[in-house]
mmCIF file of C-alpha atoms in Angstrom:
data_model
loop_
_atom_site.group_PDB
_atom_site.id
_atom_site.type_symbol
_atom_site.label_atom_id
_atom_site.label_comp_id
_atom_site.label_asym_id
_atom_site.label_seq_id
_atom_site.Cartn_x
_atom_site.Cartn_y
_atom_site.Cartn_z
ATOM 1 C CA UNK A 1 0.424 -0.197 0.414
ATOM 2 C CA UNK A 2 0.942 3.468 -0.973
ATOM 3 C CA UNK A 3 1.384 6.247 1.459
ATOM 4 C CA UNK A 4 1.857 10.146 0.946
ATOM 5 C CA UNK A 5 3.780 11.742 3.238
ATOM 6 C CA UNK A 6 0.802 13.652 4.649
ATOM 7 C CA UNK A 7 -0.729 10.050 5.767
ATOM 8 C CA UNK A 8 2.087 8.856 7.531
ATOM 9 C CA UNK A 9 1.651 12.535 9.644
ATOM 10 C CA UNK A 10 -1.991 12.323 9.758
ATOM 11 C CA UNK A 11 -1.282 8.374 11.555
ATOM 12 C CA UNK A 12 1.291 9.467 13.560
ATOM 13 C CA UNK A 13 -0.814 11.828 14.834
ATOM 14 C CA UNK A 14 -2.932 9.445 15.829
ATOM 15 C CA UNK A 15 -0.808 7.107 17.397
ATOM 16 C CA UNK A 16 0.021 10.230 19.274
ATOM 17 C CA UNK A 17 -3.246 11.360 20.924
ATOM 18 C CA UNK A 18 -4.177 8.489 21.538
ATOM 19 C CA UNK A 19 -0.963 7.648 23.459
ATOM 20 C CA UNK A 20 -2.103 10.744 25.204
ATOM 21 C CA UNK A 21 -5.663 10.237 26.008
ATOM 22 C CA UNK A 22 -4.830 6.702 27.341
ATOM 23 C CA UNK A 23 -1.604 9.007 29.349
ATOM 24 C CA UNK A 24 -4.416 11.316 31.177
ATOM 25 C CA UNK A 25 -7.060 9.190 31.611
ATOM 26 C CA UNK A 26 -4.534 6.493 33.078
ATOM 27 C CA UNK A 27 -3.264 9.192 35.958
ATOM 28 C CA UNK A 28 -6.772 11.289 36.243
ATOM 29 C CA UNK A 29 -9.726 10.242 39.711
ATOM 30 C CA UNK A 30 -12.895 8.713 38.719
ATOM 31 C CA UNK A 31 -16.207 9.315 40.559
ATOM 32 C CA UNK A 32 -16.307 7.286 43.156
ATOM 33 C CA UNK A 33 -19.546 8.901 44.580
ATOM 34 C CA UNK A 34 -21.150 6.969 48.537
ATOM 35 C CA UNK A 35 -23.078 4.404 47.872
ATOM 36 C CA UNK A 36 -26.631 6.188 49.110
ATOM 37 C CA UNK A 37 -27.200 2.809 51.187
ATOM 38 C CA UNK A 38 -23.884 3.058 53.627
ATOM 39 C CA UNK A 39 -23.623 4.080 56.463
ATOM 40 C CA UNK A 40 -19.899 3.530 58.031
ATOM 41 C CA UNK A 41 -16.732 4.535 56.318
ATOM 42 C CA UNK A 42 -13.667 3.370 57.611
ATOM 43 C CA UNK A 43 -9.823 4.159 56.825
ATOM 44 C CA UNK A 44 -6.981 1.761 57.057
ATOM 45 C CA UNK A 45 -3.834 2.346 56.803
ATOM 46 C CA UNK A 46 -0.445 2.833 58.882
ATOM 47 C CA UNK A 47 0.847 5.958 60.086
ATOM 48 C CA UNK A 48 0.298 8.867 58.344
ATOM 49 C CA UNK A 49 -3.761 7.521 59.012
ATOM 50 C CA UNK A 50 -3.332 6.885 62.308
ATOM 51 C CA UNK A 51 -2.230 11.071 62.488
ATOM 52 C CA UNK A 52 -5.866 11.745 59.962
ATOM 53 C CA UNK A 53 -5.869 15.095 59.105
ATOM 54 C CA UNK A 54 -6.539 13.921 55.755
ATOM 55 C CA UNK A 55 -9.402 11.694 57.120
ATOM 56 C CA UNK A 56 -10.706 14.867 58.932
ATOM 57 C CA UNK A 57 -10.189 17.035 56.036
ATOM 58 C CA UNK A 58 -12.243 15.009 53.598
ATOM 59 C CA UNK A 59 -15.123 13.956 56.205
ATOM 60 C CA UNK A 60 -14.954 18.004 57.074
ATOM 61 C CA UNK A 61 -15.732 18.712 54.025
ATOM 62 C CA UNK A 62 -18.017 16.297 52.921
ATOM 63 C CA UNK A 63 -20.349 17.269 55.595
ATOM 64 C CA UNK A 64 -20.181 20.876 54.875
ATOM 65 C CA UNK A 65 -21.736 20.078 51.062
ATOM 66 C CA UNK A 66 -23.766 18.020 52.655
ATOM 67 C CA UNK A 67 -25.746 18.228 56.305
ATOM 68 C CA UNK A 68 -27.944 16.333 56.288
ATOM 69 C CA UNK A 69 -25.810 12.888 54.498
ATOM 70 C CA UNK A 70 -25.762 11.260 58.536
ATOM 71 C CA UNK A 71 -22.401 8.443 57.794
ATOM 72 C CA UNK A 72 -19.798 7.785 60.500
ATOM 73 C CA UNK A 73 -16.269 8.486 60.022
ATOM 74 C CA UNK A 74 -13.472 5.978 61.827
ATOM 75 C CA UNK A 75 -10.251 6.097 61.353
ATOM 76 C CA UNK A 76 -8.664 2.975 62.258
ATOM 77 C CA UNK A 77 -5.452 3.374 60.818
ATOM 78 C CA UNK A 78 -2.123 2.014 63.180
ATOM 79 C CA UNK A 79 1.877 3.403 62.724
ATOM 80 C CA UNK A 80 4.459 0.713 61.342
ATOM 81 C CA UNK A 81 2.104 -1.614 59.785
ATOM 82 C CA UNK A 82 2.398 -3.276 56.224
ATOM 83 C CA UNK A 83 -0.615 -5.129 54.438
ATOM 84 C CA UNK A 84 2.904 -7.109 53.135
ATOM 85 C CA UNK A 85 3.515 -9.079 56.139
ATOM 86 C CA UNK A 86 7.205 -7.913 55.779
ATOM 87 C CA UNK A 87 9.018 -5.900 58.200
ATOM 88 C CA UNK A 88 13.070 -4.744 58.362
ATOM 89 C CA UNK A 89 16.375 -6.298 60.297
ATOM 90 C CA UNK A 90 15.945 -4.100 63.863
ATOM 91 C CA UNK A 91 13.215 -2.278 63.197
ATOM 92 C CA UNK A 92 12.555 0.657 65.692
ATOM 93 C CA UNK A 93 15.863 -0.573 66.927
ATOM 94 C CA UNK A 94 14.531 -4.269 67.329
ATOM 95 C CA UNK A 95 11.979 -2.886 69.486
ATOM 96 C CA UNK A 96 9.426 -5.229 67.858
ATOM 97 C CA UNK A 97 8.470 -6.373 64.664
ATOM 98 C CA UNK A 98 6.132 -4.019 61.923
ATOM 99 C CA UNK A 99 2.371 -5.280 62.990
ATOM 100 C CA UNK A 100 0.658 -6.685 59.947
ATOM 101 C CA UNK A 101 -2.817 -5.920 58.970
ATOM 102 C CA UNK A 102 -3.171 -9.806 58.968
ATOM 103 C CA UNK A 103 -3.072 -10.179 62.234
ATOM 104 C CA UNK A 104 -6.393 -7.821 63.542
ATOM 105 C CA UNK A 105 -8.377 -7.256 59.883
ATOM 106 C CA UNK A 106 -11.012 -10.052 61.043
ATOM 107 C CA UNK A 107 -11.528 -8.077 64.498
ATOM 108 C CA UNK A 108 -11.888 -4.945 62.785
ATOM 109 C CA UNK A 109 -14.266 -6.237 60.731
ATOM 110 C CA UNK A 110 -16.586 -7.758 62.954
ATOM 111 C CA UNK A 111 -16.308 -5.202 65.027
ATOM 112 C CA UNK A 112 -17.113 -2.239 63.126
ATOM 113 C CA UNK A 113 -18.815 -4.102 60.418
ATOM 114 C CA UNK A 114 -18.344 -1.058 57.918
ATOM 115 C CA UNK A 115 -19.963 -0.642 54.281
ATOM 116 C CA UNK A 116 -17.163 1.740 52.905
ATOM 117 C CA UNK A 117 -13.687 0.543 53.593
ATOM 118 C CA UNK A 118 -10.577 3.538 52.461
ATOM 119 C CA UNK A 119 -7.244 1.925 52.091
ATOM 120 C CA UNK A 120 -3.652 3.403 51.998
ATOM 121 C CA UNK A 121 -1.037 1.687 51.675
ATOM 122 C CA UNK A 122 2.411 0.848 50.772
ATOM 123 C CA UNK A 123 4.589 3.981 52.184
ATOM 124 C CA UNK A 124 5.977 0.763 54.312
ATOM 125 C CA UNK A 125 5.460 -2.008 52.781
ATOM 126 C CA UNK A 126 8.978 -1.760 50.743
ATOM 127 C CA UNK A 127 10.251 -1.422 53.605
ATOM 128 C CA UNK A 128 12.792 1.170 52.838
ATOM 129 C CA UNK A 129 14.675 -0.701 50.471
ATOM 130 C CA UNK A 130 15.524 -0.496 47.037
ATOM 131 C CA UNK A 131 12.922 -2.353 44.037
ATOM 132 C CA UNK A 132 12.834 -5.812 44.679
ATOM 133 C CA UNK A 133 10.743 -7.892 43.068
ATOM 134 C CA UNK A 134 10.034 -11.065 45.884
ATOM 135 C CA UNK A 135 8.817 -7.747 48.102
ATOM 136 C CA UNK A 136 6.861 -6.180 45.429
ATOM 137 C CA UNK A 137 5.048 -9.363 45.284
ATOM 138 C CA UNK A 138 4.070 -9.196 48.962
ATOM 139 C CA UNK A 139 2.686 -6.026 48.402
ATOM 140 C CA UNK A 140 0.233 -6.946 45.903
ATOM 141 C CA UNK A 141 -0.492 -9.978 47.527
ATOM 142 C CA UNK A 142 -1.483 -8.146 50.486
ATOM 143 C CA UNK A 143 -3.302 -5.790 48.491
ATOM 144 C CA UNK A 144 -5.400 -8.416 46.526
ATOM 145 C CA UNK A 145 -5.711 -10.735 50.017
ATOM 146 C CA UNK A 146 -7.366 -7.528 51.177
ATOM 147 C CA UNK A 147 -9.008 -6.456 48.381
ATOM 148 C CA UNK A 148 -11.039 -9.992 48.511
ATOM 149 C CA UNK A 149 -11.138 -9.761 52.710
ATOM 150 C CA UNK A 150 -13.417 -6.289 51.567
ATOM 151 C CA UNK A 151 -15.360 -7.995 49.028
ATOM 152 C CA UNK A 152 -16.310 -10.843 51.518
ATOM 153 C CA UNK A 153 -17.786 -8.446 53.564
ATOM 154 C CA UNK A 154 -20.288 -6.685 50.867
ATOM 155 C CA UNK A 155 -18.317 -3.776 51.649
ATOM 156 C CA UNK A 156 -17.554 -0.859 49.395
ATOM 157 C CA UNK A 157 -13.586 -0.930 48.802
ATOM 158 C CA UNK A 158 -11.413 2.162 47.427
ATOM 159 C CA UNK A 159 -7.873 2.276 47.586
ATOM 160 C CA UNK A 160 -5.710 5.171 47.786
ATOM 161 C CA UNK A 161 -2.120 5.156 46.011
ATOM 162 C CA UNK A 162 0.515 5.339 48.335
ATOM 163 C CA UNK A 163 1.604 8.963 49.258
ATOM 164 C CA UNK A 164 5.330 10.380 47.758
ATOM 165 C CA UNK A 165 8.792 9.433 49.424
ATOM 166 C CA UNK A 166 10.881 12.294 48.964
ATOM 167 C CA UNK A 167 13.558 11.468 46.176
ATOM 168 C CA UNK A 168 16.135 13.052 48.246
ATOM 169 C CA UNK A 169 16.104 11.525 51.044
ATOM 170 C CA UNK A 170 15.936 8.396 48.741
ATOM 171 C CA UNK A 171 15.574 8.290 44.858
ATOM 172 C CA UNK A 172 15.480 4.299 45.035
ATOM 173 C CA UNK A 173 12.912 3.971 47.446
ATOM 174 C CA UNK A 174 10.406 6.866 45.680
ATOM 175 C CA UNK A 175 11.386 4.319 42.614
ATOM 176 C CA UNK A 176 9.700 2.307 44.701
ATOM 177 C CA UNK A 177 6.870 3.651 45.809
ATOM 178 C CA UNK A 178 6.705 5.205 42.302
ATOM 179 C CA UNK A 179 6.172 1.381 40.831
ATOM 180 C CA UNK A 180 3.927 0.320 43.726
ATOM 181 C CA UNK A 181 1.143 3.015 42.520
ATOM 182 C CA UNK A 182 1.204 2.503 39.397
ATOM 183 C CA UNK A 183 0.295 -1.014 39.522
ATOM 184 C CA UNK A 184 -2.733 -0.527 41.982
ATOM 185 C CA UNK A 185 -3.574 2.219 39.410
ATOM 186 C CA UNK A 186 -3.578 -0.955 36.457
ATOM 187 C CA UNK A 187 -5.916 -3.204 39.300
ATOM 188 C CA UNK A 188 -8.895 -0.352 38.110
ATOM 189 C CA UNK A 189 -8.480 -1.668 34.082
ATOM 190 C CA UNK A 190 -6.782 -5.154 34.778
ATOM 191 C CA UNK A 191 -9.294 -5.578 37.621
ATOM 192 C CA UNK A 192 -12.366 -2.821 37.939
ATOM 193 C CA UNK A 193 -11.064 -1.820 41.052
ATOM 194 C CA UNK A 194 -11.902 2.043 42.363
ATOM 195 C CA UNK A 195 -8.370 2.975 43.010
ATOM 196 C CA UNK A 196 -7.805 6.899 43.797
ATOM 197 C CA UNK A 197 -4.194 8.386 42.963
ATOM 198 C CA UNK A 198 -3.052 10.775 45.731
ATOM 199 C CA UNK A 199 0.952 9.183 44.565
ATOM 200 C CA UNK A 200 1.368 11.261 41.844
ATOM 201 C CA UNK A 201 -0.299 14.507 42.000
ATOM 202 C CA UNK A 202 1.400 14.562 45.512
ATOM 203 C CA UNK A 203 4.888 14.175 43.343
ATOM 204 C CA UNK A 204 4.123 16.226 40.367
ATOM 205 C CA UNK A 205 3.110 18.250 43.187
ATOM 206 C CA UNK A 206 6.921 18.092 44.687
ATOM 207 C CA UNK A 207 8.702 18.364 41.131
ATOM 208 C CA UNK A 208 7.206 22.196 40.873
ATOM 209 C CA UNK A 209 7.964 23.848 44.209
ATOM 210 C CA UNK A 210 11.284 22.036 43.742
ATOM 211 C CA UNK A 211 11.651 23.833 40.566
ATOM 212 C CA UNK A 212 11.236 26.827 42.245
ATOM 213 C CA UNK A 213 12.350 26.326 46.020
ATOM 214 C CA UNK A 214 14.907 23.474 46.045
ATOM 215 C CA UNK A 215 14.298 23.268 49.870
ATOM 216 C CA UNK A 216 11.163 22.946 49.538
ATOM 217 C CA UNK A 217 9.440 19.237 51.095
ATOM 218 C CA UNK A 218 6.365 17.838 51.800
ATOM 219 C CA UNK A 219 7.714 15.708 54.139
ATOM 220 C CA UNK A 220 10.484 16.854 56.854
ATOM 221 C CA UNK A 221 11.529 13.263 57.239
ATOM 222 C CA UNK A 222 10.331 12.489 53.771
ATOM 223 C CA UNK A 223 7.577 10.055 54.368
ATOM 224 C CA UNK A 224 4.592 12.189 56.882
ATOM 225 C CA UNK A 225 3.351 14.883 55.033
ATOM 226 C CA UNK A 226 2.747 18.116 56.440
ATOM 227 C CA UNK A 227 -0.629 19.736 56.142
ATOM 228 C CA UNK A 228 -0.470 21.038 52.585
ATOM 229 C CA UNK A 229 0.294 16.920 51.951
ATOM 230 C CA UNK A 230 -2.334 15.388 54.021
ATOM 231 C CA UNK A 231 -4.611 18.304 52.433
ATOM 232 C CA UNK A 232 -3.104 17.395 48.257
ATOM 233 C CA UNK A 233 -4.191 13.705 49.625
ATOM 234 C CA UNK A 234 -7.653 15.032 50.860
ATOM 235 C CA UNK A 235 -8.068 16.970 47.730
ATOM 236 C CA UNK A 236 -7.823 13.623 45.772
ATOM 237 C CA UNK A 237 -10.597 11.777 47.567
ATOM 238 C CA UNK A 238 -12.727 14.235 47.531
ATOM 239 C CA UNK A 239 -12.605 14.767 43.859
ATOM 240 C CA UNK A 240 -12.777 11.232 43.304
ATOM 241 C CA UNK A 241 -16.363 11.283 45.742
ATOM 242 C CA UNK A 242 -17.584 14.367 43.798
ATOM 243 C CA UNK A 243 -16.368 17.420 44.191
ATOM 244 C CA UNK A 244 -15.050 18.600 41.214
ATOM 245 C CA UNK A 245 -15.059 22.689 43.349
ATOM 246 C CA UNK A 246 -12.121 21.665 45.172
ATOM 247 C CA UNK A 247 -9.935 21.533 42.291
ATOM 248 C CA UNK A 248 -9.447 25.144 42.874
ATOM 249 C CA UNK A 249 -7.975 25.126 46.499
ATOM 250 C CA UNK A 250 -5.017 25.797 47.299
ATOM 251 C CA UNK A 251 -5.155 24.246 51.510
ATOM 252 C CA UNK A 252 -7.793 23.364 53.675
ATOM 253 C CA UNK A 253 -8.678 26.475 55.131
ATOM 254 C CA UNK A 254 -9.980 28.202 51.076
ATOM 255 C CA UNK A 255 -11.497 25.185 50.795
ATOM 256 C CA UNK A 256 -13.563 26.167 54.190
ATOM 257 C CA UNK A 257 -13.474 29.986 53.549
ATOM 258 C CA UNK A 258 -17.166 29.359 51.410
ATOM 259 C CA UNK A 259 -18.539 27.558 54.993
ATOM 260 C CA UNK A 260 -19.442 29.891 58.335
ATOM 261 C CA UNK A 261 -18.644 27.530 61.122
ATOM 262 C CA UNK A 262 -16.102 25.892 58.978
ATOM 263 C CA UNK A 263 -12.702 26.049 61.164
ATOM 264 C CA UNK A 264 -15.086 25.037 64.158
ATOM 265 C CA UNK A 265 -16.552 22.377 62.122
ATOM 266 C CA UNK A 266 -13.354 21.158 61.650
ATOM 267 C CA UNK A 267 -11.565 21.078 64.927
ATOM 268 C CA UNK A 268 -14.635 18.936 66.027
ATOM 269 C CA UNK A 269 -14.200 16.496 64.048
ATOM 270 C CA UNK A 270 -10.629 16.121 64.320
ATOM 271 C CA UNK A 271 -11.126 15.885 68.045
ATOM 272 C CA UNK A 272 -13.559 13.537 67.831
ATOM 273 C CA UNK A 273 -11.799 11.751 64.946
ATOM 274 C CA UNK A 274 -8.789 10.927 67.616
ATOM 275 C CA UNK A 275 -11.097 9.906 70.482
ATOM 276 C CA UNK A 276 -13.049 7.226 68.218
ATOM 277 C CA UNK A 277 -9.752 6.283 67.065
ATOM 278 C CA UNK A 278 -7.778 5.728 69.822
ATOM 279 C CA UNK A 279 -10.931 3.778 71.472
ATOM 280 C CA UNK A 280 -11.343 1.706 68.382
ATOM 281 C CA UNK A 281 -7.740 0.133 67.974
ATOM 282 C CA UNK A 282 -8.127 0.184 71.355
ATOM 283 C CA UNK A 283 -11.103 -2.581 71.826
ATOM 284 C CA UNK A 284 -10.234 -3.958 68.357
ATOM 285 C CA UNK A 285 -6.471 -4.904 69.518
ATOM 286 C CA UNK A 286 -3.517 -4.679 67.529
ATOM 287 C CA UNK A 287 -0.058 -6.125 68.234
ATOM 288 C CA UNK A 288 2.059 -2.500 68.409
ATOM 289 C CA UNK A 289 3.381 -1.166 71.400
ATOM 290 C CA UNK A 290 3.678 2.722 72.242
ATOM 291 C CA UNK A 291 0.580 3.480 71.240
ATOM 292 C CA UNK A 292 -1.626 5.784 73.673
ATOM 293 C CA UNK A 293 -4.727 3.273 74.947
ATOM 294 C CA UNK A 294 -7.456 6.461 74.834
ATOM 295 C CA UNK A 295 -10.769 5.694 76.759
ATOM 296 C CA UNK A 296 -12.894 2.725 76.512
ATOM 297 C CA UNK A 297 -15.125 2.597 74.130
ATOM 298 C CA UNK A 298 -18.591 3.300 75.755
ATOM 299 C CA UNK A 299 -16.573 6.235 77.108
ATOM 300 C CA UNK A 300 -15.346 7.688 73.810
ATOM 301 C CA UNK A 301 -18.604 6.755 72.057
ATOM 302 C CA UNK A 302 -20.729 8.496 74.661
ATOM 303 C CA UNK A 303 -18.560 11.965 74.588
ATOM 304 C CA UNK A 304 -18.408 11.064 70.493
ATOM 305 C CA UNK A 305 -22.361 11.233 70.774
ATOM 306 C CA UNK A 306 -21.951 15.280 72.615
ATOM 307 C CA UNK A 307 -19.511 16.815 70.137
ATOM 308 C CA UNK A 308 -21.326 15.321 66.926
ATOM 309 C CA UNK A 309 -24.637 17.606 69.008
ATOM 310 C CA UNK A 310 -22.108 20.483 68.809
ATOM 311 C CA UNK A 311 -21.559 19.756 64.892
ATOM 312 C CA UNK A 312 -25.379 19.024 63.702
ATOM 313 C CA UNK A 313 -26.196 22.302 65.323
ATOM 314 C CA UNK A 314 -23.106 24.122 63.473
ATOM 315 C CA UNK A 315 -23.973 22.202 59.884
ATOM 316 C CA UNK A 316 -27.732 23.161 60.273
ATOM 317 C CA UNK A 317 -27.071 27.224 60.672
ATOM 318 C CA UNK A 318 -23.230 26.726 58.338
#
């Protein structure tokens, strides 16, 4: 078949366009609106989830936008935890191995009976070593197992890619999380999973800021993000939940500024989140030493109900 120069150029342009469309769609968020019948949302993860700012940001904004929606948001992230079951030698100075989600998941699901489960693992799962196929497979196996466990209780599973690891703290481990994130994103297309990408938006933001200021960081230690990092995480989750307007907000305070009681709502939600987190972690049990036990679950729930009453008044008067 004879091709003119113009036809060849047109074919090349078409291939480039298809590649561009695929590349953009592969890293854009999908609408994962919370099902109408859902009542309880549970977040699983490691220390970044345990610290919980991004969860409080998501809940505060979502509730301000949907004040009549009755949802319970529960954080049971556990510091140091992995889904891979791996732990580096001499972790925490030899004090304890990393806790493994396999040890506690059944208790969490039996006690909490979630309708929606957000999952954020990966940061610890490569145990801060260069990419290795054996460790990578352990992460894949753990995530696949967890997806099956969530489906088995008829809950709605939403996976979140790992946050960025600062390349300045170690380019090899930053590459590990790039690979883990890309694999998890691929499950959208190979298995129809619901996956929200926070990794690449955070990495792109970090690189953009570094171009302006070489000393810029999202996490002082390369791992645990500060307020802006948690906002970047929350923003991508909110976008995936259908709150498209948040793309224009630079931080949580801009996002809340449109609401007359936004900051008060966030403060109360943060307080209630920490109260219930500690109580639920103690009640469901774990093997991670060194965590504050919090108050007994019954007392925590009573205190949380008092906070909820204050929240309800603010939300209805917003």
